[in-house]
Amino acid sequence: MSSYKNAKKSQQKTHRERSQPASRSHLGILEKKKDYKLRAQDYQSKQSTLKALKRKALDKNPDEFYFKMVRTQLKDGVHQCEAQEPVYTDDQLKLIQSQDIRYVSYKRSTEQKKIEKLKSTLHLLDAEDKPKNKHTFFVDSKKEARAFDVAKHLNTHPSLLSRTYNRPTLDTLKKWNIQEDVDDNTLQELANERKKKYKELGKRIEREKELHIIAQKMEVKRNLMDKKARKKKIQDETKTAPAVYKWLPQRKR
């Protein structure tokens, strides 16, 4: 049945869109329904806006006053505020900027001390993002390589081979007097605590980097406040670095 319909459609007359008559060609292309809908929607939106503005004008309080009524003026159809006198002098602004830079530097030094304290306790021996070291042993023949025992060569217990630190020898293990075994729950708690400290260390390192970038950008802005100095911009400011300027030499009297 579908093939019969398709065959019938192939024989149908192709209907073309009605074009603008020659006598009305000076009016342009004949408007279709989609064009009329766009024009109607635009007209209705403008009418609704005018209606809302009329209602707002009727509801306006004649005694209403705020200072921007006298501090603004209309230029080219746009409200513009009058230029106000600066509240601070250039020296005062420089002093404020220097105080801000000192605060950021203080916070950065605090973060650096905390980072050093965490590094001294963690040693970064079992960090997840640390590259894995390889320990290579050399033997004289392939037969010795096949029969090579790492635990025997290192003189330690086989369960301690995966450790990169604190790997005692068998003689040291015999000397230790272990009174009670540590259960798995305690070991898991210690591992979780160490993982939290590594996470905190990573966040503090990122924060220290952000504070360093902020301090650099504030220093550049403070130097730019000197209007008399001639300078040339070399590189734009980015998220990870401040803008780079080259100050031209200035002759001193």
PDB file of C-alpha atoms in Angstrom, residues 163 178-191:
ATOM      1  CA  ARG A 163      56.474  -0.326  50.625  1.00  0.00           C
ATOM      2  CA  ILE A 178      55.501  -6.562  69.325  1.00  0.00           C
ATOM      3  CA  GLN A 179      53.091  -7.132  72.170  1.00  0.00           C
ATOM      4  CA  GLU A 180      49.790  -6.860  70.303  1.00  0.00           C
ATOM      5  CA  ASP A 181      48.773  -6.777  66.657  1.00  0.00           C
ATOM      6  CA  VAL A 182      47.068  -3.713  65.154  1.00  0.00           C
ATOM      7  CA  ASP A 183      43.644  -4.548  63.748  1.00  0.00           C
ATOM      8  CA  ASP A 184      42.513  -3.702  60.198  1.00  0.00           C
ATOM      9  CA  ASN A 185      40.100  -0.973  61.335  1.00  0.00           C
ATOM     10  CA  THR A 186      42.892   0.993  62.997  1.00  0.00           C
ATOM     11  CA  LEU A 187      45.064   0.687  59.888  1.00  0.00           C
ATOM     12  CA  GLN A 188      42.162   1.892  57.717  1.00  0.00           C
ATOM     13  CA  GLU A 189      41.562   4.882  60.000  1.00  0.00           C
ATOM     14  CA  LEU A 190      45.244   5.812  59.816  1.00  0.00           C
ATOM     15  CA  ALA A 191      45.178   5.542  56.019  1.00  0.00           C
TER      16      ALA A 191
END
